[in-house]
Each structure stands twice: as C-alpha cells, then as structure tokens.
Short mmCIF file of C-alpha atoms in Angstrom, two decimals:
data_model
loop_
_atom_site.label_atom_id
_atom_site.label_comp_id
_atom_site.label_asym_id
_atom_site.label_seq_id
_atom_site.Cartn_x
_atom_site.Cartn_y
_atom_site.Cartn_z
CA UNK Y 587 102.03 92.11 125.19
CA UNK Y 588 102.48 89.86 128.07
CA UNK Y 589 106.53 91.07 127.65
CA UNK Y 590 105.56 94.73 126.97
CA UNK Y 591 103.88 94.27 130.06
CA UNK Y 592 105.49 92.92 132.71
CA UNK Y 593 109.50 91.45 131.70
CA UNK Y 594 109.71 88.03 134.21
CA UNK Y 595 107.23 86.78 132.16
CA UNK Y 596 110.08 86.93 129.24
CA UNK Y 597 112.01 83.90 130.45
CA UNK Y 598 109.39 81.61 129.74
CA UNK Y 599 107.96 83.10 126.55
CA UNK Y 600 111.75 82.22 125.17
CA UNK Y 601 110.44 78.15 125.09
CA UNK Y 602 108.18 79.38 121.93
CA UNK Y 603 111.12 80.24 120.23
CA UNK Y 604 111.62 76.72 119.52
CA UNK Y 605 108.07 77.31 117.42
CA UNK Y 606 107.77 75.20 114.15
CA UNK Y 607 105.39 78.63 113.09
CA UNK Y 608 108.21 81.27 111.74
CA UNK Y 609 105.75 83.83 112.00
CA UNK Y 610 105.19 82.71 116.00
CA UNK Y 611 109.17 82.95 115.89
CA UNK Y 612 109.44 86.21 114.22
CA UNK Y 613 106.59 88.04 117.12
CA UNK Y 614 108.38 85.82 119.64
CA UNK Y 615 112.20 87.50 118.55
CA UNK Y 616 110.52 91.63 118.59
CA UNK Y 617 108.79 91.40 121.69
CA UNK Y 618 112.23 90.06 123.85
CA UNK Y 619 114.15 92.30 121.52
CA UNK Y 620 115.85 94.85 123.80
CA UNK Y 621 114.33 93.02 127.29
CA UNK Y 622 116.29 89.69 127.67
CA UNK Y 623 118.71 90.19 130.41
CA UNK Y 624 121.66 88.02 131.58
CA UNK Y 625 119.87 85.25 132.26
CA UNK Y 626 118.58 84.37 129.11
CA UNK Y 627 122.35 83.86 127.61
CA UNK Y 628 122.66 79.44 127.35
CA UNK Y 629 119.42 80.05 125.62
CA UNK Y 630 121.21 82.80 123.42
CA UNK Y 631 124.42 80.96 122.89
CA UNK Y 632 121.97 78.27 121.80
CA UNK Y 633 120.43 79.73 119.55
CA UNK Y 634 123.96 81.30 118.03
CA UNK Y 635 124.53 77.03 117.60
CA UNK Y 636 120.97 76.14 116.36
CA UNK Y 637 121.35 76.07 112.53
CA UNK Y 638 117.36 75.84 111.74
CA UNK Y 639 117.08 79.90 110.95
CA UNK Y 640 118.28 82.68 110.53
CA UNK Y 641 116.51 85.01 111.82
CA UNK Y 642 117.06 82.97 115.10
CA UNK Y 643 120.48 83.09 115.23
CA UNK Y 644 120.94 87.03 113.92
CA UNK Y 645 118.14 88.36 117.24
CA UNK Y 646 120.34 85.68 119.28
CA UNK Y 647 123.76 87.55 118.31
CA UNK Y 648 122.07 90.90 118.47
CA UNK Y 649 120.96 89.73 122.12
CA UNK Y 650 124.41 88.91 122.56
CA UNK Y 651 126.36 92.13 121.84
CA UNK Y 652 123.94 93.58 123.93
CA UNK Y 653 124.46 92.22 126.89
CA UNK Y 654 127.47 92.12 126.50
CA UNK Y 655 128.32 88.53 128.20
CA UNK Y 656 131.98 88.39 127.76
CA UNK Y 657 131.82 84.87 127.70
CA UNK Y 658 130.08 84.02 125.12
CA UNK Y 659 132.85 85.64 121.99
CA UNK Y 660 133.65 82.68 121.52
CA UNK Y 661 130.30 81.35 121.30
CA UNK Y 662 130.30 84.45 118.46
CA UNK Y 663 133.94 83.72 116.68
CA UNK Y 664 132.28 80.23 116.00
CA UNK Y 665 129.79 81.71 113.28
CA UNK Y 666 131.96 84.27 111.20
CA UNK Y 667 132.94 81.44 108.70
CA UNK Y 668 130.10 79.36 108.57
CA UNK Y 669 126.43 80.83 107.84
CA UNK Y 670 125.45 84.16 105.77
CA UNK Y 671 126.54 87.31 105.66
CA UNK Y 672 123.36 88.72 107.39
CA UNK Y 673 124.31 86.67 110.74
CA UNK Y 674 128.35 86.92 110.07
CA UNK Y 675 127.84 91.08 110.12
CA UNK Y 676 125.24 90.69 113.10
CA UNK Y 677 128.09 88.38 114.68
CA UNK Y 678 130.99 90.90 114.43
CA UNK Y 679 129.08 93.39 114.82
CA UNK Y 680 128.00 91.76 118.80
CA UNK Y 681 131.71 90.98 118.92
CA UNK Y 682 133.29 94.76 118.97
CA UNK Y 683 130.42 95.50 121.95
CA UNK Y 684 132.58 91.95 124.29
CA UNK Y 685 135.54 91.57 122.07
CA UNK Y 686 138.97 91.69 122.98
CA UNK Y 687 142.51 92.28 121.35
CA UNK Y 688 142.13 88.39 121.41
CA UNK Y 689 138.46 89.00 118.90
CA UNK Y 690 140.05 91.75 117.40
CA UNK Y 691 142.55 89.19 114.72
CA UNK Y 692 139.98 86.88 115.11
CA UNK Y 693 137.54 90.14 112.24
CA UNK Y 694 140.14 91.29 110.78
CA UNK Y 695 141.02 89.01 107.93
CA UNK Y 696 136.12 90.10 107.41
CA UNK Y 697 137.97 93.32 105.49
CA UNK Y 698 138.18 91.12 103.13
CA UNK Y 699 134.95 89.37 103.16
CA UNK Y 700 133.42 89.62 99.91
CA UNK Y 701 129.72 90.96 101.72
CA UNK Y 702 129.61 94.76 102.13
CA UNK Y 703 127.61 94.35 105.67
CA UNK Y 704 130.12 92.04 106.94
CA UNK Y 705 133.47 94.38 105.80
CA UNK Y 706 131.51 97.22 107.38
CA UNK Y 707 130.59 95.45 110.84
CA UNK Y 708 133.90 94.05 110.82
CA UNK Y 709 135.48 97.47 110.84
CA UNK Y 710 133.17 99.39 113.18
CA UNK Y 711 133.20 96.62 115.41
CA UNK Y 712 138.06 96.98 114.76
CA UNK Y 713 138.15 101.29 115.40
CA UNK Y 714 135.14 100.24 118.48
CA UNK Y 715 138.43 97.67 120.34
CA UNK Y 716 140.87 99.72 118.68
CA UNK Y 717 143.85 96.86 119.60
CA UNK Y 718 146.68 98.96 119.09
CA UNK Y 719 148.30 95.30 118.48
CA UNK Y 720 146.70 95.08 115.12
CA UNK Y 721 147.82 98.11 114.14
CA UNK Y 722 150.57 96.88 111.24
CA UNK Y 723 148.04 94.04 110.23
CA UNK Y 724 145.66 96.71 109.11
CA UNK Y 725 148.60 98.13 106.85
CA UNK Y 726 149.60 95.78 105.65
CA UNK Y 727 145.80 94.76 104.07
CA UNK Y 728 145.45 98.69 103.11
CA UNK Y 729 149.51 98.14 100.88
CA UNK Y 730 148.31 94.76 99.66
CA UNK Y 731 144.35 95.62 98.65
CA UNK Y 732 145.53 98.57 97.05
CA UNK Y 733 148.41 96.83 94.68
CA UNK Y 734 145.54 94.31 94.00
CA UNK Y 735 143.45 98.05 92.86
CA UNK Y 736 140.92 96.19 95.04
CA UNK Y 737 139.93 99.70 95.79
CA UNK Y 738 136.53 98.85 96.95
CA UNK Y 739 138.27 96.87 100.28
CA UNK Y 740 139.66 100.08 101.13
CA UNK Y 741 136.81 102.15 103.04
CA UNK Y 742 136.19 99.52 105.53
CA UNK Y 743 140.23 99.07 105.79
CA UNK Y 744 140.24 102.87 106.44
CA UNK Y 745 137.08 102.96 108.88
CA UNK Y 746 139.19 100.15 110.76
CA UNK Y 747 142.20 101.56 110.62
CA UNK Y 748 140.91 105.18 112.24
CA UNK Y 749 139.78 103.49 115.32
CA UNK Y 750 141.98 101.86 115.74
CA UNK Y 751 145.42 104.76 115.64
CA UNK Y 752 143.61 107.04 117.25
CA UNK Y 753 146.11 109.18 119.38
CA UNK Y 754 148.64 106.91 117.93
CA UNK Y 755 150.74 108.15 115.65
CA UNK Y 756 152.76 105.61 112.82
CA UNK Y 757 155.01 106.20 110.84
CA UNK Y 758 153.92 103.44 108.31
CA UNK Y 759 150.37 104.37 108.51
CA UNK Y 760 150.19 107.71 107.97
CA UNK Y 761 152.78 107.44 105.06
CA UNK Y 762 150.30 104.82 104.17
CA UNK Y 763 147.03 107.21 104.66
CA UNK Y 764 148.62 110.69 103.04
CA UNK Y 765 149.52 108.38 100.09
CA UNK Y 766 145.43 107.33 99.34
CA UNK Y 767 144.43 111.63 100.53
CA UNK Y 768 146.89 112.36 98.00
CA UNK Y 769 145.96 110.82 95.36
CA UNK Y 770 142.54 108.74 95.58
CA UNK Y 771 139.50 109.60 94.54
CA UNK Y 772 137.64 112.74 96.95
CA UNK Y 773 135.81 110.19 98.85
CA UNK Y 774 138.74 107.41 100.02
CA UNK Y 775 140.77 110.78 100.33
CA UNK Y 776 139.00 112.37 103.00
CA UNK Y 777 138.58 108.40 104.90
CA UNK Y 778 142.07 108.50 105.00
CA UNK Y 779 142.23 112.73 106.26
CA UNK Y 780 139.55 111.23 108.77
CA UNK Y 781 142.32 108.56 110.09
CA UNK Y 782 145.39 110.74 110.39
CA UNK Y 783 142.73 113.80 112.51
CA UNK Y 784 142.66 110.63 114.80
CA UNK Y 785 145.52 110.20 114.53
CA UNK Y 786 147.45 113.53 115.52
CA UNK Y 787 150.30 113.34 113.61
CA UNK Y 788 152.22 116.20 113.69
CA UNK Y 789 154.88 114.75 110.83
CA UNK Y 790 151.66 115.22 108.52
CA UNK Y 791 150.82 118.71 109.12
CA UNK Y 792 153.22 120.20 106.21
CA UNK Y 793 151.40 117.19 103.80
CA UNK Y 794 148.63 118.45 104.79
CA UNK Y 795 149.24 122.48 104.52
CA UNK Y 796 149.86 121.46 101.15
CA UNK Y 797 146.63 119.85 100.28
CA UNK Y 798 144.44 122.53 102.54
CA UNK Y 799 146.02 124.78 99.79
CA UNK Y 800 145.68 123.07 97.05
CA UNK Y 801 142.41 124.35 95.39
CA UNK Y 802 142.28 121.55 92.70
CA UNK Y 803 141.25 119.07 95.31
CA UNK Y 804 136.95 118.93 96.10
CA UNK Y 805 136.25 120.97 98.64
CA UNK Y 806 135.41 118.12 100.74
CA UNK Y 807 139.49 116.59 100.74
CA UNK Y 808 140.20 120.07 101.51
CA UNK Y 809 137.86 120.30 104.60
CA UNK Y 810 138.96 117.05 106.07
CA UNK Y 811 142.39 117.84 105.55
CA UNK Y 812 141.77 120.72 107.46
CA UNK Y 813 140.15 119.10 110.35
CA UNK Y 814 143.20 116.90 110.01
CA UNK Y 815 145.52 119.76 111.58
CA UNK Y 816 143.56 120.87 114.18
CA UNK Y 817 146.29 120.86 117.27
CA UNK Y 818 149.39 121.01 115.19
CA UNK Y 819 150.88 124.57 115.43
CA UNK Y 820 152.27 124.62 112.15
CA UNK Y 821 148.82 124.65 110.86
CA UNK Y 822 147.51 127.43 112.69
CA UNK Y 823 148.40 130.51 110.59
CA UNK Y 824 147.36 128.32 107.18
CA UNK Y 825 143.88 128.20 108.88
CA UNK Y 826 143.54 132.00 110.53
CA UNK Y 827 144.36 132.82 106.72
CA UNK Y 828 141.66 130.62 105.21
CA UNK Y 829 139.16 131.43 108.03
CA UNK Y 830 139.99 135.28 106.83
CA UNK Y 831 140.20 134.60 102.66
CA UNK Y 832 137.41 134.21 100.53
CA UNK Y 833 137.43 130.46 100.19
CA UNK Y 834 134.25 128.67 100.17
CA UNK Y 835 132.27 128.53 103.42
CA UNK Y 836 132.72 124.84 103.75
CA UNK Y 837 136.17 125.87 104.08
CA UNK Y 838 135.83 128.25 106.16
CA UNK Y 839 133.59 126.51 108.82
CA UNK Y 840 135.42 123.63 109.09
CA UNK Y 841 139.12 126.02 109.12
CA UNK Y 842 136.83 127.12 112.13
CA UNK Y 843 136.66 124.49 114.20
CA UNK Y 844 140.21 122.86 113.62
CA UNK Y 845 140.96 126.45 115.59
CA UNK Y 846 139.14 125.16 118.69
CA UNK Y 847 140.72 126.09 121.71
CA UNK Y 848 144.04 127.63 120.00
CA UNK Y 849 145.58 130.18 122.03
CA UNK Y 850 147.70 131.91 119.28
CA UNK Y 851 146.26 135.91 119.22
CA UNK Y 852 146.82 136.51 115.54
CA UNK Y 853 143.27 133.13 114.77
CA UNK Y 854 141.53 134.18 118.53
CA UNK Y 855 141.01 137.73 116.69
CA UNK Y 856 140.20 135.78 113.36
CA UNK Y 857 138.09 133.57 115.24
CA UNK Y 858 136.62 137.20 117.32
CA UNK Y 859 135.54 139.13 113.68
CA UNK Y 860 134.24 135.80 112.38
CA UNK Y 861 132.18 134.99 115.42
CA UNK Y 862 130.54 138.94 115.08
CA UNK Y 863 130.20 139.59 111.39
CA UNK Y 864 130.32 136.08 109.15
CA UNK Y 865 127.49 136.08 106.85
CA UNK Y 866 126.86 132.27 106.36
CA UNK Y 867 125.44 130.31 109.68
CA UNK Y 868 127.66 128.24 109.65
CA UNK Y 869 131.87 129.86 109.53
CA UNK Y 870 129.77 132.10 112.88
CA UNK Y 871 128.66 129.27 114.28
CA UNK Y 872 131.38 127.32 113.95
CA UNK Y 873 133.52 129.68 114.99
CA UNK Y 874 131.34 130.16 117.99
CA UNK Y 875 131.91 126.85 119.13
CA UNK Y 876 134.98 127.12 118.76
CA UNK Y 877 136.17 130.41 121.27
CA UNK Y 878 133.80 128.25 123.44
CA UNK Y 879 136.68 125.78 123.56
CA UNK Y 880 138.73 129.01 124.89
CA UNK Y 881 136.35 129.93 127.07
CA UNK Y 882 137.61 129.12 131.27
CA UNK Y 883 133.72 126.67 131.55
CA UNK Y 884 133.15 125.83 128.72
CA UNK Y 885 128.61 125.25 127.47
CA UNK Y 886 127.60 122.21 127.87
CA UNK Y 887 126.84 121.16 124.28
CA UNK Y 888 128.69 122.75 121.19
CA UNK Y 889 126.68 122.36 118.29
CA UNK Y 890 129.44 122.15 114.81
CA UNK Y 891 127.58 122.19 111.17
CA UNK Y 892 129.87 119.77 109.22
CA UNK Y 893 128.12 119.84 105.79
CA UNK Y 894 125.86 121.27 103.97
CA UNK Y 895 124.75 119.36 100.70
CA UNK Y 896 123.69 122.35 99.10
CA UNK Y 897 122.13 125.75 99.91
CA UNK Y 898 118.35 125.10 99.07
CA UNK Y 899 115.96 124.80 102.41
CA UNK Y 900 115.79 121.41 103.48
CA UNK Y 901 116.61 118.29 106.38
CA UNK Y 902 120.56 118.55 104.36
CA UNK Y 903 122.71 119.84 106.64
CA UNK Y 904 124.91 117.77 108.87
CA UNK Y 905 125.40 118.32 112.60
CA UNK Y 906 127.20 116.38 115.49
CA UNK Y 907 127.86 117.87 118.99
CA UNK Y 908 130.09 117.69 121.40
CA UNK Y 909 129.87 117.53 124.86
CA UNK Y 910 132.37 117.13 127.86
CA UNK Y 911 132.75 113.66 127.48
CA UNK Y 912 133.40 113.77 124.62
CA UNK Y 913 131.33 112.92 120.78
CA UNK Y 914 127.72 112.28 120.74
CA UNK Y 915 127.67 109.86 118.34
CA UNK Y 916 124.07 109.96 117.11
CA UNK Y 917 122.18 105.64 116.96
CA UNK Y 918 121.67 104.64 113.95
CA UNK Y 919 118.03 102.33 113.72
CA UNK Y 920 118.36 99.13 111.93
CA UNK Y 921 115.85 96.94 110.29
CA UNK Y 922 114.61 95.21 113.94
CA UNK Y 923 113.92 99.26 115.74
CA UNK Y 924 116.80 98.63 117.31
CA UNK Y 925 119.25 101.56 118.06
CA UNK Y 926 122.85 100.52 117.72
CA UNK Y 927 125.98 103.23 118.91
CA UNK Y 928 124.55 104.72 120.46
CA UNK Y 929 126.42 107.39 123.60
CA UNK Y 930 124.45 110.35 125.38
CA UNK Y 931 126.13 111.95 127.75
CA UNK Y 932 124.45 111.55 131.27
CA UNK Y 933 120.75 113.01 132.44
CA UNK Y 934 118.32 114.98 130.12
CA UNK Y 935 118.83 116.47 126.43
CA UNK Y 936 117.59 118.20 123.57
CA UNK Y 937 118.59 117.44 120.38
CA UNK Y 938 117.34 119.99 117.73
CA UNK Y 939 118.42 119.63 114.41
CA UNK Y 940 118.49 122.43 111.88
CA UNK Y 941 119.18 123.74 108.16
#
C-alpha cells in the first residue's frame, strides 16, 4: 500500500527483499514490479547474483529488462548457463530489450536448449535484436536440426530467423525456408512462410505462387504463402485471380490483404468489387483495408482479420491493427501480471475486437 501511494518509498522497501520469510519477499516483489527506476540498478544486479531464491532472480531480471540499462547485460548473461530454466528464460527476455549483436551471439545457443520455454524466450529476443551477422549461424542451426530430425527445435529457430532476416534477403535462408514450406507439416510451413514474408525476397515469388495454387495444402499454408507475396509484382495477377475465385474465404481474405497498396489496375478493380459485394465479412473487410493503403490519406487505423477458427459466433477470431507507425503488437501478460512486448501508437486509442 505504501509503494502504491508514494513511489519514493520503493528504494527503502527493497531492503525487505532480504527477509527470511518467503511470503514477505513475494509481497515485496509484487508491490515493486514495474515501479522501480534506475536508482535500484545495483540492488537488482545483486539479486541476480544471489542464488538464494529463483523468485528474486526472476524479479531482478524482469525489472532490469524493463529498465533496459545497457550496463547490466553482462550480469544477465552470466545466468544463461547456470540458473534454473525459469530464470534463464527471464534473463533471455531481458537481454532482448537491452542487448546488441554481441548479446545475440550469447543467446543463439539457447535455441538448442532442452526447455521449450527457454528456446522461445531466446527466439523472441533474437528476433528483437535482429543482428544481421547472426543469419549464417541461424541457418546452420536450422539445417543441423533438420538433419538430426529435431523438429521440436524448428519453431523457435524459425521465429528467431523471421525477425533477423526482415527486409534482408539471403540466398541460404531463402532455400532453407522454402524447403520447409514445401515439405514440412502445416505448422512448420506456416512459420517458415512468415519468415519469407518478413524477408521480402522477390526471388521467392515463383515457388510461393506454386504453394498458393496447390489446393492439397492446408488453407493456413496457402494463406501464409499469399501473405508472403505482398509486394511481389509476379504475384499480383495470381492474387487478383484468387480474390475473385470461389476458393475459401480465408484465402480470399489473405489475397485481398496481400494486394494492399497495389497500383495495378486489374487488382484495384477486383478490390473495389470485393469491398462492395463480398458476402464474407472477412473478405470484404480486408479488401476495404487494402484499398485504404492506396489512398493518399490512409486511416490512422486499419483493422485486418487474419484468422477465424470456425463459423460459430464466439471470440475465436484474431485481428491485427496496422497504424501509420507500423504494426500494433498485442501485449503479453506473464504470470505476475506484467505486460510485455506491447507496442502502441502515441496518444489515446480504442481497440475493439469482434468475432
């Protein structure tokens, strides 16, 4: 209650973290989460180095990541090889917020960790740091994991690669990702195609078009291939034909979104027709959103439906919002209630999700 009423008492309350009573320590970490500033840096680093309590180490790593003080990266890196899985995952997340290319090389080996939680935390951080020098190492790990048939490692490696190759076409990465998209399960194929979409590599267009037209594939995979064709001149005709076809609504919606910003006359005509007459709300909505990118003054927000699991009326549809500064990433809440990875536009805004 004191901390909530007057933040200046927070440094003094830190002293209670040395209590022998675990309930007291838990209460203090809960009260201080999200409230400390850089003055607490030395205390937090000290907690990192204390092996007394995993909870205190996780708390310290979380807060140092939130504060993003560059000088604390070395202390966090020390935890990567000698702490519990939960602490290592928290340290990896923190390093993603404050790390650099050198830090990325320390995180990369965690993609082979036995714990899925650690692998995913490392992958998210590597995607955030996006060090281009790490692309060859990620490609080698991806290929080695395939050869060893360690499919459980592939999702995290692909996630890390997606962030790292963004707008950086790479010949080796392209061939590996297309190989997975063409041969692996739908879940892995979709992840590989997401990385290809991020890469924006025109050399991928021909094989992506083949995937879009392969009706034997899962709809999600064909839709992911359509998304990856965004901006590829060779894909405009096929996407336009798909938009006007009798194919599934999910695919037509993705085709509409992949045509956003197009200057092609036939594609614009198809988008306008779809925006006016499409029966499916997802197809109609995505066509309208795509046309908004063509306008000189696009709306501040564009709502895009990207997945509807089934036709029932319940909250099983996922949306994303695009705004002028980029993509809105929805916040993720961890076990302590701390919201992470949020990215919202400046100023007030309202977000409404509808099925």
